[in-house]
Coordinates of C-alpha atoms in Angstrom, one line a residue:
Chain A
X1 CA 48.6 -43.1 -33.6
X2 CA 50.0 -41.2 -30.8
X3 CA 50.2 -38.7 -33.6
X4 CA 47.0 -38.2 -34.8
X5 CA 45.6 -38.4 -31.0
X6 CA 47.7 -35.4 -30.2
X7 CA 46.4 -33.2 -33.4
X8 CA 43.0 -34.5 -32.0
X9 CA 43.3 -33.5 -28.9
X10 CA 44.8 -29.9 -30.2
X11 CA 42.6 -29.5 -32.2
X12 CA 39.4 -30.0 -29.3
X13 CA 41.2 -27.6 -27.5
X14 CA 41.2 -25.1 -29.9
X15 CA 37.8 -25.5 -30.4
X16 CA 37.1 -25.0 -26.7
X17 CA 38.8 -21.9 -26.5
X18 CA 37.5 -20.7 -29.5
X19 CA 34.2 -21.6 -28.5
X20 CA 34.5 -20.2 -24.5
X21 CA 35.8 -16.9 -26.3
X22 CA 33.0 -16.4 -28.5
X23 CA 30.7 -17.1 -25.3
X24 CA 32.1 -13.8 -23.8
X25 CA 32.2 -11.7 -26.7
X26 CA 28.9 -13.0 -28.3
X27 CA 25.8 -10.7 -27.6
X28 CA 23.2 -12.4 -25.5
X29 CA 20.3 -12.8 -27.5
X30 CA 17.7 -14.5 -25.1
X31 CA 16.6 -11.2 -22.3
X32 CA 18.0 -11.4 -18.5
X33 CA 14.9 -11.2 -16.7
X34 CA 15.8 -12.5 -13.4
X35 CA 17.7 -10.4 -10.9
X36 CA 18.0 -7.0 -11.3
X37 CA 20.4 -4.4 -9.7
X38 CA 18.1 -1.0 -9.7
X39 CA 19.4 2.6 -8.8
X40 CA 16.7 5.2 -8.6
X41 CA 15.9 8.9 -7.3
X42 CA 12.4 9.9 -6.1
X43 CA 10.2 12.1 -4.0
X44 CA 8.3 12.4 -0.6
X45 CA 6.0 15.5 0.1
X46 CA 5.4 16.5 3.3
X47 CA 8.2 14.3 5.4
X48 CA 6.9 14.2 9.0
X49 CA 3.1 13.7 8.1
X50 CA 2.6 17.3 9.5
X51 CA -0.7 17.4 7.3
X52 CA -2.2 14.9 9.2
X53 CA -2.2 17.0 12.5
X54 CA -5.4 18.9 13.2
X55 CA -6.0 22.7 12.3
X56 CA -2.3 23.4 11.4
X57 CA -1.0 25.7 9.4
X58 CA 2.8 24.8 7.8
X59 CA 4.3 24.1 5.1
X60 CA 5.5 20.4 4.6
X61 CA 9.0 18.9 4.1
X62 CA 9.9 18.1 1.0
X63 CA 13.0 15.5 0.7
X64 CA 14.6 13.6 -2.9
X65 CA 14.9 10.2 -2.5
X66 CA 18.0 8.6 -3.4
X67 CA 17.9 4.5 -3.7
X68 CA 19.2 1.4 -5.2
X69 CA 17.2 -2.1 -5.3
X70 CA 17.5 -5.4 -6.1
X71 CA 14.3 -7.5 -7.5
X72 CA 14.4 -11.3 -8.2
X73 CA 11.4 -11.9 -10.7
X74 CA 10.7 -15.6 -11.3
X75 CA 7.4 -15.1 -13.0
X76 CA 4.9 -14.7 -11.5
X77 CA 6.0 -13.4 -8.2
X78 CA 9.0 -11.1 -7.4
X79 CA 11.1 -9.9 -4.1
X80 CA 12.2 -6.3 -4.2
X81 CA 14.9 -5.3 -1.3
X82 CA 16.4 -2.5 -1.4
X83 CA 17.5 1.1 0.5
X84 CA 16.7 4.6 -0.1
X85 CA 18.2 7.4 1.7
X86 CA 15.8 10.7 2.0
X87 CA 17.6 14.0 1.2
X88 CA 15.6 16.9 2.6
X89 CA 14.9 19.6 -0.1
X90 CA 13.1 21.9 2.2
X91 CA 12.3 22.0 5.7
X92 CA 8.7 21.7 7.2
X93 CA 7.5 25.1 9.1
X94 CA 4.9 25.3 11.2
X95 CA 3.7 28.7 10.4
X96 CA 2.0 30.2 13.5
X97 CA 0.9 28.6 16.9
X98 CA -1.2 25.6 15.3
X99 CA 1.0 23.0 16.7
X100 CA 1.6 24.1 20.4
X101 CA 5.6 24.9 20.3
X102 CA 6.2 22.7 17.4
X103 CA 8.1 25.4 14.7
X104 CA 10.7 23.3 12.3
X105 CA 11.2 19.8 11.0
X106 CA 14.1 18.5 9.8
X107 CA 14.2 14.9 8.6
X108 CA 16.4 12.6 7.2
X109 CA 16.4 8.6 7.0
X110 CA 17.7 5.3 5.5
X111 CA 14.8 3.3 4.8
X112 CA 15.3 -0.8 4.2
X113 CA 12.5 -2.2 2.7
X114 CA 11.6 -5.6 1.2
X115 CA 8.5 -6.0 -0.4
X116 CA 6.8 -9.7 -2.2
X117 CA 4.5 -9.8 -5.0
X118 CA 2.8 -10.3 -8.4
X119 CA 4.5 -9.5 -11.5
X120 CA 2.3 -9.2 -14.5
X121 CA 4.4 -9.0 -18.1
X122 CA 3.0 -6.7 -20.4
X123 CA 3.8 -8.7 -24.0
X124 CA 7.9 -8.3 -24.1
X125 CA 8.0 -4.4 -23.1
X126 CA 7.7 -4.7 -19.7
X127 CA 6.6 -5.5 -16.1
X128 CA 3.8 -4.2 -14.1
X129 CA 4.0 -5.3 -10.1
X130 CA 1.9 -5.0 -7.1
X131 CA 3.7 -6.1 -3.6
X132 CA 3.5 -5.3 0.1
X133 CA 6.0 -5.9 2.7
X134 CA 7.9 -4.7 5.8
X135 CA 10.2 -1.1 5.7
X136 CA 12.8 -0.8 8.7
X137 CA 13.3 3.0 9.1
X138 CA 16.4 4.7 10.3
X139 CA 15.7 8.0 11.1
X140 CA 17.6 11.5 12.5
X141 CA 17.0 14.9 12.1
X142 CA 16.4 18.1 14.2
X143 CA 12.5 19.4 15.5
X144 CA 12.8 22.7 16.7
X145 CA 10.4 23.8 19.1
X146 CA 10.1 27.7 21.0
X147 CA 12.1 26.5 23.7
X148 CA 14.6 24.3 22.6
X149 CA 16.5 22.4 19.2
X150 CA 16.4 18.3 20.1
X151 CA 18.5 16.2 17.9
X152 CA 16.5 12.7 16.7
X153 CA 17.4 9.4 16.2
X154 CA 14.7 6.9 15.8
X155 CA 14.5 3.8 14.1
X156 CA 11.3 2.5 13.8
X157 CA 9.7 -0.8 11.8
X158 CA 6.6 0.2 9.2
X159 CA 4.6 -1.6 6.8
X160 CA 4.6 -0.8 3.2
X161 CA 2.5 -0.9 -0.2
X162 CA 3.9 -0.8 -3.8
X163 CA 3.5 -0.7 -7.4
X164 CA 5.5 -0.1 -10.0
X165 CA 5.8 -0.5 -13.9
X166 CA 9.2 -1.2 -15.7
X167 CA 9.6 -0.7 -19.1
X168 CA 12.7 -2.6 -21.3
X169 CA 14.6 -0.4 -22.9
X170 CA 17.5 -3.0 -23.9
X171 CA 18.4 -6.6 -23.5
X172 CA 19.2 -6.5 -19.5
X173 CA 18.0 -3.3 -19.1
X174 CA 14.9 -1.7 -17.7
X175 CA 13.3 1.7 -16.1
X176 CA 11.3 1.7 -13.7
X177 CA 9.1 4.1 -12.2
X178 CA 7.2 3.0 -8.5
X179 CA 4.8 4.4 -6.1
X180 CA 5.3 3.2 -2.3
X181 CA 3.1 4.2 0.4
X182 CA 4.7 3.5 4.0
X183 CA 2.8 3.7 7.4
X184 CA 5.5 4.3 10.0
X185 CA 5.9 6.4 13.4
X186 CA 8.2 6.2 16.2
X187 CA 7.1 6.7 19.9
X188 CA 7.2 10.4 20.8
X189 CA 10.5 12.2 21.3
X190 CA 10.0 15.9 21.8
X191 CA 7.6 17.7 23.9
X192 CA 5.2 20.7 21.9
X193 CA 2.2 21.1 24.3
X194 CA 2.4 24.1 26.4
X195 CA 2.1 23.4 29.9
X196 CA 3.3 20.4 30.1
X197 CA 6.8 18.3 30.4
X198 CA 5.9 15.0 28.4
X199 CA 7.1 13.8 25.3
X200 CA 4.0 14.2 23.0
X201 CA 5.2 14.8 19.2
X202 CA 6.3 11.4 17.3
X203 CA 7.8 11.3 13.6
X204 CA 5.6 9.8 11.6
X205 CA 7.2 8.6 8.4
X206 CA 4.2 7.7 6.9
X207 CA 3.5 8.6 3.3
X208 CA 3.6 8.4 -0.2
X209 CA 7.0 8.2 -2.2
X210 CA 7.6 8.0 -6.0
X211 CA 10.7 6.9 -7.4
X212 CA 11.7 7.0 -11.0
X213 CA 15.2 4.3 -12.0
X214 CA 17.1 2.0 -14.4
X215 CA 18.2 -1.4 -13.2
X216 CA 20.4 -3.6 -14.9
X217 CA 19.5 -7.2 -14.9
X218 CA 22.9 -9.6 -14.7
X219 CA 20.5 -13.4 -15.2
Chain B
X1 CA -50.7 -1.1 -35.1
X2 CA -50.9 -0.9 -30.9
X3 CA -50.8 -4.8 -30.8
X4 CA -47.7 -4.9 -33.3
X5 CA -46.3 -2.5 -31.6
X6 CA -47.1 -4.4 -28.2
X7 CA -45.8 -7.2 -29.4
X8 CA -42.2 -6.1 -30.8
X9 CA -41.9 -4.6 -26.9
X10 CA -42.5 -8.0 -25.3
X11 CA -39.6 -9.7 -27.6
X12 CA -37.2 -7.3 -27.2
X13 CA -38.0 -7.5 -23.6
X14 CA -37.3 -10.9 -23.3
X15 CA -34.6 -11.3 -26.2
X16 CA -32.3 -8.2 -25.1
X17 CA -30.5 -9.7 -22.3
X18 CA -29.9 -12.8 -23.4
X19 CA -27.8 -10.5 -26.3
X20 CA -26.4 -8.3 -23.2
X21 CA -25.2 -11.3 -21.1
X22 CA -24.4 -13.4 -24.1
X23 CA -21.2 -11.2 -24.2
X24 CA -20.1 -11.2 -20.5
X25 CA -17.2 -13.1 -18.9
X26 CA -17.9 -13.9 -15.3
X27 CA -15.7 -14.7 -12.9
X28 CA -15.7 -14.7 -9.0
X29 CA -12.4 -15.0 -6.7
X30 CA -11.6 -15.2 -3.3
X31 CA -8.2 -12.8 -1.3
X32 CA -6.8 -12.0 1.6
X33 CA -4.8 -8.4 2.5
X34 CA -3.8 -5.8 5.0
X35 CA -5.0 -2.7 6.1
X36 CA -2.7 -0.3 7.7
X37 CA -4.1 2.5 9.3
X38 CA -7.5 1.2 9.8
X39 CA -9.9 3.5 11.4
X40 CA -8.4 6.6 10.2
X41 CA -7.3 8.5 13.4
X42 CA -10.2 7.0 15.2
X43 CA -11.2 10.5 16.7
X44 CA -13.8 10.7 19.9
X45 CA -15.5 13.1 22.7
X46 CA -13.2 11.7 25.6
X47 CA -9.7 11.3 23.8
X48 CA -10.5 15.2 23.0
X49 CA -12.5 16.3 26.2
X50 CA -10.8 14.4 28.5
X51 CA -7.3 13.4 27.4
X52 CA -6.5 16.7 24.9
X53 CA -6.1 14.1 22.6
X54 CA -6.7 16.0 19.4
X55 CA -6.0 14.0 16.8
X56 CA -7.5 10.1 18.2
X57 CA -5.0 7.6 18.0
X58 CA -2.6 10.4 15.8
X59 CA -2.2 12.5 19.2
X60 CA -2.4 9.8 21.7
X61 CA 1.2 8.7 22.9
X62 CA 2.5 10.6 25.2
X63 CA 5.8 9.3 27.6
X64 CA 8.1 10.9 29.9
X65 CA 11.2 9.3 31.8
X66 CA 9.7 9.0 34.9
X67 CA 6.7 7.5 33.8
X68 CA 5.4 3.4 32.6
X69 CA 3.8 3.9 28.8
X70 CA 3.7 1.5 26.2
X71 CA 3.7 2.7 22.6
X72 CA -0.2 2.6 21.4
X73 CA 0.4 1.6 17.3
X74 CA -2.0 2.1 15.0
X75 CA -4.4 -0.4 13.9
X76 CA -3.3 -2.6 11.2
X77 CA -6.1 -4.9 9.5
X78 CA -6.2 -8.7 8.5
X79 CA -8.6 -8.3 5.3
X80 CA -10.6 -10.5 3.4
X81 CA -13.4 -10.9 0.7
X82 CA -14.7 -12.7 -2.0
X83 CA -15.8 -11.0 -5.5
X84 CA -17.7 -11.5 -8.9
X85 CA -17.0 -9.8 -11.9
X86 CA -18.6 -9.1 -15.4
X87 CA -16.3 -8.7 -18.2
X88 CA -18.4 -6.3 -20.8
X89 CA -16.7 -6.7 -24.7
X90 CA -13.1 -7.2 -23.4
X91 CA -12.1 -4.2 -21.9
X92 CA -15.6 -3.0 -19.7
X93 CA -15.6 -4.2 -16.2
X94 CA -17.7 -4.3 -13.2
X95 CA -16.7 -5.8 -9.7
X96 CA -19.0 -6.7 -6.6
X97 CA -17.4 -7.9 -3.7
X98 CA -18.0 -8.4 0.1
X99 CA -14.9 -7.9 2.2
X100 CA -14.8 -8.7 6.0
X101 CA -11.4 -6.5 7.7
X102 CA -10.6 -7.0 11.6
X103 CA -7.7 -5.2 13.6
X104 CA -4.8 -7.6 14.3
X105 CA -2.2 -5.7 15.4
X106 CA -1.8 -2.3 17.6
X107 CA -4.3 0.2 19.2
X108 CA -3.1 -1.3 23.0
X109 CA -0.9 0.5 25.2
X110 CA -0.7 3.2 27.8
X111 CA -0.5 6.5 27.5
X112 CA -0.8 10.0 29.8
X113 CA -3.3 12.2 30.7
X114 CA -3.0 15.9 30.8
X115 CA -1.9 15.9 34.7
X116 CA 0.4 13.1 33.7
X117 CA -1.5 10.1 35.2
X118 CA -1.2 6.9 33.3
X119 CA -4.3 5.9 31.4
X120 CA -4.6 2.5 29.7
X121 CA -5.7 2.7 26.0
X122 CA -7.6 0.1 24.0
X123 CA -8.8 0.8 20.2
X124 CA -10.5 -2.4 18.1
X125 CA -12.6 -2.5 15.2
X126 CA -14.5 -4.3 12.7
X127 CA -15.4 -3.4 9.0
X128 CA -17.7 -5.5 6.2
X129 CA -18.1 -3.5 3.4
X130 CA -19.9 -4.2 -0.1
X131 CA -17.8 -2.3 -2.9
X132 CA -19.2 -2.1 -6.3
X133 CA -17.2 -1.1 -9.1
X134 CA -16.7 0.0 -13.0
X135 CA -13.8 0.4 -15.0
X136 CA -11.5 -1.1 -17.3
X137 CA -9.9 -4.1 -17.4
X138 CA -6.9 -4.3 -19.9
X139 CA -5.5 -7.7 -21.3
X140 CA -2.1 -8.7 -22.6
X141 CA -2.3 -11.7 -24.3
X142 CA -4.0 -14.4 -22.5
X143 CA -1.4 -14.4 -19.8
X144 CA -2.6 -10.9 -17.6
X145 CA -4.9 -8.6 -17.6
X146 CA -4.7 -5.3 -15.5
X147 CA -7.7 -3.0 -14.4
X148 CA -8.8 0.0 -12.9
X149 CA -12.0 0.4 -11.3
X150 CA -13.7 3.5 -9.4
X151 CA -17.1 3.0 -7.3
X152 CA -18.8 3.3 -4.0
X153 CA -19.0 0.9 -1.0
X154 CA -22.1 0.3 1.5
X155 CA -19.6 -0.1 5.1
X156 CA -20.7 -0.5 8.3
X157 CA -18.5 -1.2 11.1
X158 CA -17.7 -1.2 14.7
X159 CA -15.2 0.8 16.8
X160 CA -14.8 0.1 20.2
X161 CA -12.5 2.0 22.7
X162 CA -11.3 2.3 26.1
X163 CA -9.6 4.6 28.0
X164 CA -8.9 4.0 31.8
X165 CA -7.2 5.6 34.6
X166 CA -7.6 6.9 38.2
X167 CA -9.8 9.8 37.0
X168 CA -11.2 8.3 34.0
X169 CA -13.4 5.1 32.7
X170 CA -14.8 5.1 29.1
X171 CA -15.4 3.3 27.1
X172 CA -18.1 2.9 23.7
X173 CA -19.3 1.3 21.0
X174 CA -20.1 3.1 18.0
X175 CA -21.9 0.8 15.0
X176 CA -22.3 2.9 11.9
X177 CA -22.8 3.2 7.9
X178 CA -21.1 5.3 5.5
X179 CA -20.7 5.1 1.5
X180 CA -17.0 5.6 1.2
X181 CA -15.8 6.3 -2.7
X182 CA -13.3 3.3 -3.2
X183 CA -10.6 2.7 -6.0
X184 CA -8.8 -0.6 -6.9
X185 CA -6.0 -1.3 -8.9
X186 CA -5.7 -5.2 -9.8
X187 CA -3.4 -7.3 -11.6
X188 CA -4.3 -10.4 -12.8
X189 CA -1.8 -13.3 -13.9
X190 CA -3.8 -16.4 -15.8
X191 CA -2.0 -19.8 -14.6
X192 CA -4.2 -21.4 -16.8
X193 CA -7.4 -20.4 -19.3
X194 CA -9.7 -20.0 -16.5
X195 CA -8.0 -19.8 -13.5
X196 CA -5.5 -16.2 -12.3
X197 CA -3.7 -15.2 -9.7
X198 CA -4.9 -11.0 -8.2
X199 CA -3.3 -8.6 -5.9
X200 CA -4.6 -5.2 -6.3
X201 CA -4.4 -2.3 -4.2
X202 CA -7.5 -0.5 -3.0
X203 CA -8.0 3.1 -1.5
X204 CA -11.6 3.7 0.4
X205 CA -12.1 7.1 1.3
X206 CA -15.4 8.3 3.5
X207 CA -16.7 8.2 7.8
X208 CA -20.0 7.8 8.8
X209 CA -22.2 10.5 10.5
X210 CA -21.4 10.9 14.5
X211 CA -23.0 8.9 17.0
X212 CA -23.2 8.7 20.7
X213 CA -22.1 5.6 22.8
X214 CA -22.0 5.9 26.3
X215 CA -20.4 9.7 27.4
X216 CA -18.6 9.5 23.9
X217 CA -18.8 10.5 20.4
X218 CA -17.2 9.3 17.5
X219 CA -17.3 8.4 13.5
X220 CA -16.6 5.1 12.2
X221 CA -13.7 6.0 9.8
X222 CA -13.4 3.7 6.4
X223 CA -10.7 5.3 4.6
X224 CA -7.5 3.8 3.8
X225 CA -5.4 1.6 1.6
X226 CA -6.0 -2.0 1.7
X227 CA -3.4 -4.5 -0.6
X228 CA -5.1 -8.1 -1.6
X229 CA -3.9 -11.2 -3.4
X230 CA -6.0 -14.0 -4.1
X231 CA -7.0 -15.9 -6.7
X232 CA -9.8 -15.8 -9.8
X233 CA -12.2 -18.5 -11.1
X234 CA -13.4 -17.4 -14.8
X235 CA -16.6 -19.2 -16.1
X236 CA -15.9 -18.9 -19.9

């Protein structure tokens, strides 16, 4: 009896193991599709928002944008945190007089933004999503004027807009491509009217940004 | 052969649209959004004239150590609207809406004038707008549909400003029209056979014509991006 009940009892075991081992090896077969770990690049034309000054002639900052995300997706809403950190490619110039002493932008930041939404699935390929949210910029940099070179740091709160399409391209894993328009600007922090001794040029981060990734989904 | 002829006129007359509306699938919803930005740069006469202010709301912050500002922020928008839509053979679709947007947040503060003299600065507006679009509308499955509409929008609003110091009292109202060129990107999801969930993200883009107020001059500026959720009621 006691016998038996320990070649039971072995055999259980074995079974266990046997069947917690083929659990790791085995392939899942049912899609992750709820929280995903994204890493992206991207780009932002004209960093500073110098286009939206009046009459001036420059030439606008160009930065990469280097990011990773995470998005929960319980169908059909999602949340999308994440952090991108803006390279600057080129500087912005302003290329005569058009902005009183304003000459040369040079802006980087860490943005954190978290953003709520729809998700719509599109059959088993992929995602399309529509959310807005909140971005919290950290932002330095150097805006040279004629008469001096001020180091920035700002950090300023924005609101943003985005969209985005993800495509699956494996069992946990997508790309992703996304458009995000943010409206941000700090209080001013250099002066660039002639004349005068107060602070009157602010960075304004707002703009459009497109990133293009591949996120890994782990459930 | 006049009579006939006559006569096939009046029943295709009154036969075609029950064949044209016999393939439509209405629907009408109801959403709320933001608007950041609203206004545009709200540009005037006196912020220019009077303050050097080039660029409205863009330009107007100015501080210095000694002085007592407060950061004027842009206006950002509480949005809302209702909408009815035609379905045309699956994939055709055309939107109406009526949307009512009102500044929530920003356009307060103080600010300095040219000589350095603190000037308190108050921006406010209101925007109903009647968008009507075309475009398509895409489903997958019976569980989402995605569309893309272009059109054009009757707007009228109402921008009010202030701008007051030792040297200085303004303020107007300008109430004006414009026909701004609007976009909208929606997604629908369908929680059950007649009933979604939206959000979409609209662009409008177009001012109205200058008018005076008072010693001021100004456009009322409809352009910018507006997000909306809501939901939709289909009638099938």
């Amino acid at each position: 009896m006691y016998k038996s009940c320990c070649k039971y009892l072995y055999m259980v075991k074995n079974f266990f193991i046997i069947f917690l081992f083929s659990i790791i090896i085995a392939q899942p077969i049912k899609a992750r599709d709820f929280i995903g770990f994204g890493i992206h690049s991207g780009l932002q034309y004209d960093v500073g928002n110098l286009g939206a000054m009046n009459n001036i002639d420059y030439i606008g900052q160009h930065s990469a944008i280097a990011g990773i995300s995470i998005k929960i997706d319980s169908t059909p809403f999602f949340f999308r945190a994440g952090a991108d950190r803006s390279i600057m490619i080129a500087k912005g110039k302003v290329l005569n007089s058009s902005a009183g002493k304003l000459q040369e932008l040079k802006i980087e930041y860490t943005s954190i933004p978290t953003y709520a939404g729809l998700n719509f699935k599109i059959r088993e390929r992929g995602k399309f999503y529509i959310g807005f949210g909140d971005v919290y910029i950290v932002g330095s940099g150097k805006i040279k004027t004629t008469d001096r070179e001020e180091n920035i740091n700002k950090n300023v709160f924005g609101l943003g807009i985005l969209t985005g399409i993800q495509l699956r391209v494996g069992i946990n894993t997508k790309v992703y491509a996304e458009w995000e328009y943010i409206s941000a600007k700090t209080e001013p922090v250099v002066n660039i009217s002639t004349g005068n001794s107060y602070k009157d040029f602010s960075i304004d981060f707002t703009g459009h940004r497109i990133h293009f990734g591949f996120s890994y989904y782990i459930l | 052969m006049r009579n006939r002829l006559i006569i096939l006129l009046i029943v295709i007359f009154l036969t075609a649209p029950s064949y044209i509306l016999a393939g439509i699938e209405y629907s009408t919803g109801i959403y709320f959004g933001f608007m950041p930005s609203m206004g545009g740069n709200l540009q005037s006469y006196v912020q220019r004239n009077s303050l050097g202010a080039e660029n409205g709301i863009e330009d107007i912050n100015r501080t210095s150590d000694s002085s007592d500002t407060e950061k004027i922020d842009r206006l950002i928008g509480a949005t809302g609207g209702i909408e009815f839509r035609g379905i045309f053979r699956d994939y055709y679709l055309i939107k109406l809406g009526l949307n009512f947007t009102k500044d929530i947040y920003g356009g307060e503060g103080k600010t300095l004038d040219l000589t350095g003299d603190t000037v308190e600065v108050k921006y406010s507006m209101f925007v109903y707008d009647i968008p009507v679009t075309v475009g398509l509308s895409i489903p997958f499955w019976k569980d989402v549909r995605i569309s893309l509409t272009g059109g054009i929008a009757y707007a009228r609003g109402t921008y009010k400003n202030s701008f007051k110091s030792s040297t200085l009292n303004s303020s107007a109202k300008f109430n004006n029209w414009a026909v701004p060129v609007v976009i909208i990107l929606c997604g629908e999801h369908f929680i059950d056979n007649n009933l979604s969930l939206m959000t979409s993200i609209n662009y409008y883009k177009g001012a109205s014509e200058v008018k005076k107020s008072n010693s001021d001059y100004a456009r009322n500026d409809f352009s910018g991006f507006r997000w909306n959720a809501g939901v939709l009621m289909y009638f099938r």
